PDB file of C-alpha atoms in Angstrom:
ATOM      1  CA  UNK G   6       0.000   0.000   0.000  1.00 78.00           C
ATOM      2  CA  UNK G   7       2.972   2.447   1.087  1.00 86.00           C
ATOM      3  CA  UNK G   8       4.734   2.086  -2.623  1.00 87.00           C
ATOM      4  CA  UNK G   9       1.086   2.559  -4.382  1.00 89.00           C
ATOM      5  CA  UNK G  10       0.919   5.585  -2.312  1.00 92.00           C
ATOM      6  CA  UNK G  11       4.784   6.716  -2.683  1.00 93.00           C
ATOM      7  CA  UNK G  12       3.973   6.058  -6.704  1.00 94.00           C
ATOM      8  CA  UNK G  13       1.099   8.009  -6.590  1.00 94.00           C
ATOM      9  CA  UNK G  14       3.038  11.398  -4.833  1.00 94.00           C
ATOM     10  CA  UNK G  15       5.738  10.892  -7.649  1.00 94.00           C
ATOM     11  CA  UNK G  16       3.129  11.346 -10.533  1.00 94.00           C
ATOM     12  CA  UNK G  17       1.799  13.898  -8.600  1.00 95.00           C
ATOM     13  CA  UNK G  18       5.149  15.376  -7.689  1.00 94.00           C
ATOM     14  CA  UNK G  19       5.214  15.420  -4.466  1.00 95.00           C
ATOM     15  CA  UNK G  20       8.275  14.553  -3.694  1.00 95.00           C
ATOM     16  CA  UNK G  21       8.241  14.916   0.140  1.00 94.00           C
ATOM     17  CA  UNK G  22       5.211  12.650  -0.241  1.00 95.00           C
ATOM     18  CA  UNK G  23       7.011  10.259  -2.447  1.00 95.00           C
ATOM     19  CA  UNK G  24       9.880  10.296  -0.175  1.00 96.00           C
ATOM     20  CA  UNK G  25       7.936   9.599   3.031  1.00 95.00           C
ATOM     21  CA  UNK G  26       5.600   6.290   1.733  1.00 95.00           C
ATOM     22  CA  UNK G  27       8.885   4.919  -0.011  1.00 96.00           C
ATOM     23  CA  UNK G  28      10.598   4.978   3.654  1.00 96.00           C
ATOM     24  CA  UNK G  29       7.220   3.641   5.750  1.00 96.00           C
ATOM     25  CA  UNK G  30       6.992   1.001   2.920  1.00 97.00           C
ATOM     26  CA  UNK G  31      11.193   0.234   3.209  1.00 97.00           C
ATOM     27  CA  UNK G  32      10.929   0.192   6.932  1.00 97.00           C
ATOM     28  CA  UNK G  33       7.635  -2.225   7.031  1.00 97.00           C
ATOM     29  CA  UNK G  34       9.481  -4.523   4.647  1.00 97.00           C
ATOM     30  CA  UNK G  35      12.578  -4.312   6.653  1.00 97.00           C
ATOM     31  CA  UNK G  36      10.905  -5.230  10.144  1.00 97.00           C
ATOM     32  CA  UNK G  37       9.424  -8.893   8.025  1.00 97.00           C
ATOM     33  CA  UNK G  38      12.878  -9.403   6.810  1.00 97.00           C
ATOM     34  CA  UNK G  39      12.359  -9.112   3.021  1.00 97.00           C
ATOM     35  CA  UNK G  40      15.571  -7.048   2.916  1.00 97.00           C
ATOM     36  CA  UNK G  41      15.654  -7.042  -0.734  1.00 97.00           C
ATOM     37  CA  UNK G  42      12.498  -5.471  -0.538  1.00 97.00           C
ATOM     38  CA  UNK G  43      13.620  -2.761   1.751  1.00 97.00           C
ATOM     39  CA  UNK G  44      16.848  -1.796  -0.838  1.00 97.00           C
ATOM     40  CA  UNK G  45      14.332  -0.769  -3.641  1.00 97.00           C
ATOM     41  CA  UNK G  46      12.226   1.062  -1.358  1.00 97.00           C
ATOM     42  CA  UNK G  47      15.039   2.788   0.589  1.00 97.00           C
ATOM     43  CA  UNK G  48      16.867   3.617  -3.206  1.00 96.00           C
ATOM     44  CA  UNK G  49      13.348   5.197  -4.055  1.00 96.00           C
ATOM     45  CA  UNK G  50      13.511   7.301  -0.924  1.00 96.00           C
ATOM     46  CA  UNK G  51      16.980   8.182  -1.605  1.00 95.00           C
ATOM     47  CA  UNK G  52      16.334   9.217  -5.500  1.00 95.00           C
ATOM     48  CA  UNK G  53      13.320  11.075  -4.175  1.00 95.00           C
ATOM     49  CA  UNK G  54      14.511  12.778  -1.255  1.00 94.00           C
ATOM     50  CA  UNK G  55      17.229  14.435  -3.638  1.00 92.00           C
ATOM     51  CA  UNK G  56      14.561  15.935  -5.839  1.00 94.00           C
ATOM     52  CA  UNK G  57      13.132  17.614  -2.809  1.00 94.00           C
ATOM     53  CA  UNK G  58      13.320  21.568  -2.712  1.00 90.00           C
ATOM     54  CA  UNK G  59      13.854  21.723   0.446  1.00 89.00           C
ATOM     55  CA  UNK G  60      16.547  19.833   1.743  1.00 83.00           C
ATOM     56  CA  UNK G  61      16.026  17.977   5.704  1.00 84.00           C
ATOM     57  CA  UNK G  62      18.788  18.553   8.065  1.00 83.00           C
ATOM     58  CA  UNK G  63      21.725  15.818   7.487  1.00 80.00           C
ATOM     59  CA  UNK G  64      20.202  13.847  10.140  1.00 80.00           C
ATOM     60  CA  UNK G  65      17.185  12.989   7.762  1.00 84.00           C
ATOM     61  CA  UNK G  66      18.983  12.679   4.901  1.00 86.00           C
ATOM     62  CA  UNK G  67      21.042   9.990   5.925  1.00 90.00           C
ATOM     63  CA  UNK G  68      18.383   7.756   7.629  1.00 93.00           C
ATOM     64  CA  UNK G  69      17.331   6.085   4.300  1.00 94.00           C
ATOM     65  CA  UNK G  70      21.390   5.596   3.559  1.00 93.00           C
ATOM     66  CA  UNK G  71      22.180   3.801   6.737  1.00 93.00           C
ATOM     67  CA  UNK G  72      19.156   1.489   6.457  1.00 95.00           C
ATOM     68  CA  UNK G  73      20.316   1.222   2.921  1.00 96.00           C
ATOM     69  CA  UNK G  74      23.537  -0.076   3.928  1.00 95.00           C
ATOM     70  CA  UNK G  75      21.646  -2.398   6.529  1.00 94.00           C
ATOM     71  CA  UNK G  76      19.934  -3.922   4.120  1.00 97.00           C
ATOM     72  CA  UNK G  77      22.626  -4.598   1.551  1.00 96.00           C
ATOM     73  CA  UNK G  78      24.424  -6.028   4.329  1.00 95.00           C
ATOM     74  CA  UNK G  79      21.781  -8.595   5.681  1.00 96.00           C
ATOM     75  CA  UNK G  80      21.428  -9.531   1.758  1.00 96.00           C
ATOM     76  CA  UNK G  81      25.663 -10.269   1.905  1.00 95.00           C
ATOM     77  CA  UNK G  82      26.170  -7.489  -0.582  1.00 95.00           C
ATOM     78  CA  UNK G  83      28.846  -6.256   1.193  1.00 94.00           C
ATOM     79  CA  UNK G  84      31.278  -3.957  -1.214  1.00 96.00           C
ATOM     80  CA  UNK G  85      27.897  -2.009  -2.468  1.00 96.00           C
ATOM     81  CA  UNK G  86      27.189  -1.424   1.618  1.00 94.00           C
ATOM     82  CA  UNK G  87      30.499  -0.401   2.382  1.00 92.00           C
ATOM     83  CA  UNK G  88      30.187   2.132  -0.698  1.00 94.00           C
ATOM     84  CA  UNK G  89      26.856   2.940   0.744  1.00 93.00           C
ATOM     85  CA  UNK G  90      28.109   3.670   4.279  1.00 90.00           C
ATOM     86  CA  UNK G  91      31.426   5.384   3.417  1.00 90.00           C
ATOM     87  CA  UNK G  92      29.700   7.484   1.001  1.00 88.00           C
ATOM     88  CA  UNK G  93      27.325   8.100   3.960  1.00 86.00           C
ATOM     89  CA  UNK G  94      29.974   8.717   6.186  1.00 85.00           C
ATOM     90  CA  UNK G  95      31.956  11.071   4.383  1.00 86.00           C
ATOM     91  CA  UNK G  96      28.579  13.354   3.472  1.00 82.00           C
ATOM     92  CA  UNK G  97      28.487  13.988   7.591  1.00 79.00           C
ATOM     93  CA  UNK G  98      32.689  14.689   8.072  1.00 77.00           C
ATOM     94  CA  UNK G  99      31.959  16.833   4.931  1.00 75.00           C
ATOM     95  CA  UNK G 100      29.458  18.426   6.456  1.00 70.00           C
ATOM     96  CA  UNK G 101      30.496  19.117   9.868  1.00 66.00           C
ATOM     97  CA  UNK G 102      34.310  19.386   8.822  1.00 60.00           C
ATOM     98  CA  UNK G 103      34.067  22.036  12.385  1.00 49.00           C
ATOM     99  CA  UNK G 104      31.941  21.741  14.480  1.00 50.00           C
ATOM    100  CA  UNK G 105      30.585  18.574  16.394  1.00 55.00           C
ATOM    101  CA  UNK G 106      28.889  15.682  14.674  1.00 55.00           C
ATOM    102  CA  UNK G 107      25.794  14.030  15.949  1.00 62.00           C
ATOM    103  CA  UNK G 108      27.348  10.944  17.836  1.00 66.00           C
ATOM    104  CA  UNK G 109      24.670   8.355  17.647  1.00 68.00           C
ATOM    105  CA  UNK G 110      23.902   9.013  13.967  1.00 68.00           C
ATOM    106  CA  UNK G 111      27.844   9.017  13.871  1.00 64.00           C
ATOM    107  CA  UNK G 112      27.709   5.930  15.686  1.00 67.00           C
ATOM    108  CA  UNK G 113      25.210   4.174  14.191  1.00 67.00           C
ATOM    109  CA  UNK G 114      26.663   4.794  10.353  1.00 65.00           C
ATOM    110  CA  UNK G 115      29.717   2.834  11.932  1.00 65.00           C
ATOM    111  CA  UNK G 116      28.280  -0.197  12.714  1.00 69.00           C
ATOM    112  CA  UNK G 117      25.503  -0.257  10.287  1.00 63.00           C
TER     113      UNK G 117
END
């Protein structure tokens, strides 16, 4: 039902919309395990969360990455989660080059 709905803010353009049922419908399919699942919906959220206008704090924008990662890792795809994750990981040093970084997100994109 989520991805019907995320489909139906894309035609629409509602990319905030779009962004939000992709992640509900990657995080119900991650909690039953179909981690495969999750990836497409997660890569959706991703691809529209970029075409949003207004950009969410780094916080939100990395959410969908980590569980990304999670999710290639629980499928053994390990090389495209590490790319995931560094590329993650980098975006937040990037980003907060000086001044403190969020330690649990930091945290949590480690051991993702």
């Amino acid at each position: 039902v989520r991805r019907l709905l995320g489909r139906h803010c894309a035609l629409a353009e509602d990319w905030a919309g779009a962004f939000e049922q992709y992640m509900r419908a990657g995080d119900r399919a991650k909690a039953m395990f179909n981690f495969n699942e999750a990836s497409k919906m997660y890569e959706e959220a991703i691809d529209f969360q970029a075409r949003m206008s207004e950009q969410p704090p780094l916080r939100s924008r990395m959410i969908p990455t980590i569980n990304l990662g999670t999710c290639l890792r629980e499928l053994a795809r390990y090389k495209e989660a590490e790319a995931v994750l560094t590329r993650c990981l980098n975006e937040a040093q990037g980003e907060f080059s000086d001044i403190a970084l969020d330690e649990e997100l930091y945290v949590r994109a480690l051991t993702a």
